[in-house]
Tab-separated table of C-alpha atoms in Angstrom:
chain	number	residue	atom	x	y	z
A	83	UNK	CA	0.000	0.000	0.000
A	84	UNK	CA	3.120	2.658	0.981
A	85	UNK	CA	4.025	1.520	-2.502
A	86	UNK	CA	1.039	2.259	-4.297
A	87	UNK	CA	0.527	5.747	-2.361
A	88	UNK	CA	4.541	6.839	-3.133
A	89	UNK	CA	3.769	6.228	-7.056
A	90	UNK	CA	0.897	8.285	-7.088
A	91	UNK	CA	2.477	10.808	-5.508
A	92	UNK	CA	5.576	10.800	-7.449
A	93	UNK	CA	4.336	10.685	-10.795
A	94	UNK	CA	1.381	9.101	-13.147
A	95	UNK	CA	2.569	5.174	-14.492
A	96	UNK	CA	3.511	5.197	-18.034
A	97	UNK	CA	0.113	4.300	-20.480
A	98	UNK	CA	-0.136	0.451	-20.746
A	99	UNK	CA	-1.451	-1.227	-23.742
A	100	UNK	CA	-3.341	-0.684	-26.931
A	101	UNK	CA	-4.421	2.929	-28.206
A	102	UNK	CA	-7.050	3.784	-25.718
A	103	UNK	CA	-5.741	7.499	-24.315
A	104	UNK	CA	-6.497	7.897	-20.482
A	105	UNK	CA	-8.800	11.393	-20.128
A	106	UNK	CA	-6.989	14.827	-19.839
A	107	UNK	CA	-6.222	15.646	-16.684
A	108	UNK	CA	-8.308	18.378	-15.551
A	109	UNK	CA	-5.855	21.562	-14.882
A	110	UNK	CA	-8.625	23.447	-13.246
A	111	UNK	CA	-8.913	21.462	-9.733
A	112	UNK	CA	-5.079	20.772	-8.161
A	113	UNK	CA	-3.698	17.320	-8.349
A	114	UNK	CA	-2.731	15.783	-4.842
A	115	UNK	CA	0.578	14.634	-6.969
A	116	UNK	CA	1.860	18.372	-7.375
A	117	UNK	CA	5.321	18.852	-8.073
A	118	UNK	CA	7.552	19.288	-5.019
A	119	UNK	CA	10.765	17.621	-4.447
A	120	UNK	CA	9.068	14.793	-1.814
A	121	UNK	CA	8.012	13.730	-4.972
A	122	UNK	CA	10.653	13.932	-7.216
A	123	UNK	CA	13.614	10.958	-7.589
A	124	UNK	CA	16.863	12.475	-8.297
A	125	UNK	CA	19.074	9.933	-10.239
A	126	UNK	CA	22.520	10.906	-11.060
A	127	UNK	CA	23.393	7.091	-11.721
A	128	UNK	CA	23.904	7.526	-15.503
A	129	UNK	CA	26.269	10.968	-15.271
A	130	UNK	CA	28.560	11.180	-18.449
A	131	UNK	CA	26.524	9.058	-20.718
A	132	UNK	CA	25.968	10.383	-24.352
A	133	UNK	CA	22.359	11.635	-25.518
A	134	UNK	CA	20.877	8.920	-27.461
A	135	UNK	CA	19.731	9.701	-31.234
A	136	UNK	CA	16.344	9.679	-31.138
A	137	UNK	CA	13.857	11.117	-33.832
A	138	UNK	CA	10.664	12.847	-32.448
A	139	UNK	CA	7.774	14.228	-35.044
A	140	UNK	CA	4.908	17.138	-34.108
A	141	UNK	CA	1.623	16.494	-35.741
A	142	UNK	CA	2.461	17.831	-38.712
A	143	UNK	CA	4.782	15.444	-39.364
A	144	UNK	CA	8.093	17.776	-39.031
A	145	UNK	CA	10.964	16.113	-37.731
A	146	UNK	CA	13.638	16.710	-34.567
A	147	UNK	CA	16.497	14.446	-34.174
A	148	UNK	CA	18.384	14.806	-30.680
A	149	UNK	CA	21.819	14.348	-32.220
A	150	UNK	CA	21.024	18.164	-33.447
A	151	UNK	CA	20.364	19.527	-30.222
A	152	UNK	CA	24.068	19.766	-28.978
A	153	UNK	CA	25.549	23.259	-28.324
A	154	UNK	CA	23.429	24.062	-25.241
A	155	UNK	CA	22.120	22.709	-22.050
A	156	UNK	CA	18.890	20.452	-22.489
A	157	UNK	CA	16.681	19.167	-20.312
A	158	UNK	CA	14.143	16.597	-21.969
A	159	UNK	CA	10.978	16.281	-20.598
A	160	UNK	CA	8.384	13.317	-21.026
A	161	UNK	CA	5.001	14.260	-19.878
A	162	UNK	CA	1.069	13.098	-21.547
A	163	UNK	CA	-2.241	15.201	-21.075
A	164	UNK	CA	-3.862	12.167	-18.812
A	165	UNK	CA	-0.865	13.300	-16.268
A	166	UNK	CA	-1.503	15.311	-13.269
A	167	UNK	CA	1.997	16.233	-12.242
A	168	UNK	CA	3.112	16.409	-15.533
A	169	UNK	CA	0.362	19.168	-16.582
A	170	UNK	CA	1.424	20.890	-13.145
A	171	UNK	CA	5.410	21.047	-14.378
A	172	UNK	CA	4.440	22.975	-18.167
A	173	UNK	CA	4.348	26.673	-16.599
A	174	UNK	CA	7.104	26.792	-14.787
A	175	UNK	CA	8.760	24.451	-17.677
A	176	UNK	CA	7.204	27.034	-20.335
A	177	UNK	CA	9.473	29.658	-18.508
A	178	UNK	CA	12.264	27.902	-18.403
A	179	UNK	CA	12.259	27.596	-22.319
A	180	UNK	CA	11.805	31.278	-22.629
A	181	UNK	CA	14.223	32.295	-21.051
A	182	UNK	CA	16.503	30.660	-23.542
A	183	UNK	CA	19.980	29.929	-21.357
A	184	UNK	CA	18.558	26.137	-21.807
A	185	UNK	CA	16.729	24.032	-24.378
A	186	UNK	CA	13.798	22.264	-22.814
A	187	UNK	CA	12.360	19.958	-25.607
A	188	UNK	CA	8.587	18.352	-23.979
A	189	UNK	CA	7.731	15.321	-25.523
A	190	UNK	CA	4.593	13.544	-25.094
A	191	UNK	CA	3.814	10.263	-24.232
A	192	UNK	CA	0.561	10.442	-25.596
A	193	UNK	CA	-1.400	7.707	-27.772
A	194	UNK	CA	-1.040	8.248	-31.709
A	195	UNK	CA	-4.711	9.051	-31.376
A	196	UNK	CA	-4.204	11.698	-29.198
A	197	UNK	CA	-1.076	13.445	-31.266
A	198	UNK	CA	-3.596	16.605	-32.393
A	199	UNK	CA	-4.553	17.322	-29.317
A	200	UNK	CA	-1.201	18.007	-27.807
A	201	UNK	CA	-0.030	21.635	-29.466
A	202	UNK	CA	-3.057	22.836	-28.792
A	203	UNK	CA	-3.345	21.281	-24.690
A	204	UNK	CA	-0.074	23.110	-24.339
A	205	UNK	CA	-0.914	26.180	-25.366
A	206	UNK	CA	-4.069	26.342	-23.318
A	207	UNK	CA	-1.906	25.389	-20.240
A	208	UNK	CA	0.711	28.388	-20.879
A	209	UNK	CA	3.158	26.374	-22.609
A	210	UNK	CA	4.086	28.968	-25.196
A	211	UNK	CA	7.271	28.738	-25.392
A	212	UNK	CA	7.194	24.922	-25.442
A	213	UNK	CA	7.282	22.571	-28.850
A	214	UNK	CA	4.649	19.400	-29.060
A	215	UNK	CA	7.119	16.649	-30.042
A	216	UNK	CA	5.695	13.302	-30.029
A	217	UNK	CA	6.723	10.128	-29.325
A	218	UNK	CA	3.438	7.821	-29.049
A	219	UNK	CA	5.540	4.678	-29.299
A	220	UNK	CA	6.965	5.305	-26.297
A	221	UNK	CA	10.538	4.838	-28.031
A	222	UNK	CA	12.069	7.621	-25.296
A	223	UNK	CA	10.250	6.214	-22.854
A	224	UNK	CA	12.096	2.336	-23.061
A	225	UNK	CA	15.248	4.267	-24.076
A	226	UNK	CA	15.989	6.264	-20.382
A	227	UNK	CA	13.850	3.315	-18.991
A	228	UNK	CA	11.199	5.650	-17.660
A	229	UNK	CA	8.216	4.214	-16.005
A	230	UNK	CA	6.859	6.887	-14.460
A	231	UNK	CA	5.981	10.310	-15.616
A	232	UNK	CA	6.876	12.812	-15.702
A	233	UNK	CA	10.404	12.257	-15.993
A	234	UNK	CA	13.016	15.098	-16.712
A	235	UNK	CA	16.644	14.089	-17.850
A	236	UNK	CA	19.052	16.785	-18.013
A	237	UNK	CA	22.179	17.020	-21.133
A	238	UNK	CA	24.815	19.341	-20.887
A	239	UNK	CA	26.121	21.070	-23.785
A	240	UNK	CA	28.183	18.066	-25.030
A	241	UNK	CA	25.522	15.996	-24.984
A	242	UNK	CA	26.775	14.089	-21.563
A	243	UNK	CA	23.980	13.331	-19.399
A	244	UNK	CA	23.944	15.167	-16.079
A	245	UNK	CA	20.804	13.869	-13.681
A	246	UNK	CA	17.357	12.590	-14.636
A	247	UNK	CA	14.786	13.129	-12.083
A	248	UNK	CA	11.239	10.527	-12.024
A	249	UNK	CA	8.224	12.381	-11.137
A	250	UNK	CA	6.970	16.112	-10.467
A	251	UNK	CA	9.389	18.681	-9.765
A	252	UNK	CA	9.149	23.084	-9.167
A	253	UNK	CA	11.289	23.156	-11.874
A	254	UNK	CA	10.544	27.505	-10.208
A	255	UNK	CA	12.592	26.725	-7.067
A	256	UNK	CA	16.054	27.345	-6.152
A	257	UNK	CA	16.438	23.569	-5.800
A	258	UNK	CA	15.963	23.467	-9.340
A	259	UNK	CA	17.597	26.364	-10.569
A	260	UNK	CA	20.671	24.987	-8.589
A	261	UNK	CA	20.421	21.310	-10.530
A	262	UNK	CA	19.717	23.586	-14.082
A	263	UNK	CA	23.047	24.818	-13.156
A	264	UNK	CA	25.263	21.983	-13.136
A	265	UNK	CA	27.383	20.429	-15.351
């Protein structure tokens, strides 16, 4: 039971099976799994290793390939719309993105049937500043060996993985803004 209560709070499990998309997570009433570091795994276990090449598309079909994304900090964020703590993370990720001293690149876990949807649930949730990549396949997902969302892992400019962090964070804290600083 401690289990089942510290998964919930930590983060929503990853979609299982078929196509069927779980419902949007309503972003008007608060989610008892809000991002605060309680909640949040820090995981520094795979420090050094090199970004995987992975290919993400938008709905549109338009293509991002991570082996492009060298040349600044990024942190890579895997979040779906069914996902409390993920849907609480997209403002203060949104600002992060903005500001520009880091790329964030949000990709959702979503079902291929809900790949439309996502550009536009961002934007209504202040996510501006933040590009619907895709990955219904869950390809990112089994790469980092994520089983929770959201999960956040964090590149430096060489591409050499710094931390990865399983579940909701304030990615507005000073806890975080001290992790966005390392290297």
């Amino acid at each position: 039971m401690v289990a089942g209560i510290a998964a919930g709070i930590a983060g929503c499990d990853r979609q299982s099976g078929g196509d069927k998309q779980p419902p949007e997570a309503s972003a008007s009433k608060p989610s008892p799994a809000a991002p605060n570091a309680e909640g949040a795994a820090l995981d520094r276990s795979h420090k050094g290793a090199q970004l995987p090449t992975l290919t993400f598309k938008d709905a549109a079909g338009k293509e991002i390939n991570t082996a492009s994304l060298k040349g600044k900090p990024l942190l890579i964020n895997l979040w779906a719309t069914w996902c409390g703590p993920c849907i609480a993370e997209l403002p203060a990720l949104n600002k992060l993105a903005a500001g520009g001293k880091i790329r964030v690149l949000t990709v959702s876990q979503d079902s291929e049937s809900a790949k439309a949807k996502v550009a536009a649930f961002l934007k209504a949730r202040g996510g501006d500043a933040l590009e619907p990549w895709l990955d219904p396949e869950g390809t990112a997902a089994t790469q980092w060996q994520v089983g929770t969302l959201p999960a956040s892992i964090y590149y430096d400019a060489q591409g050499r993985e710094v931390w990865r962090i399983n579940g909701g964070k304030d990615w507005a804290g000073a806890e975080a803004a001290a992790l966005l600083a390392e290297q």
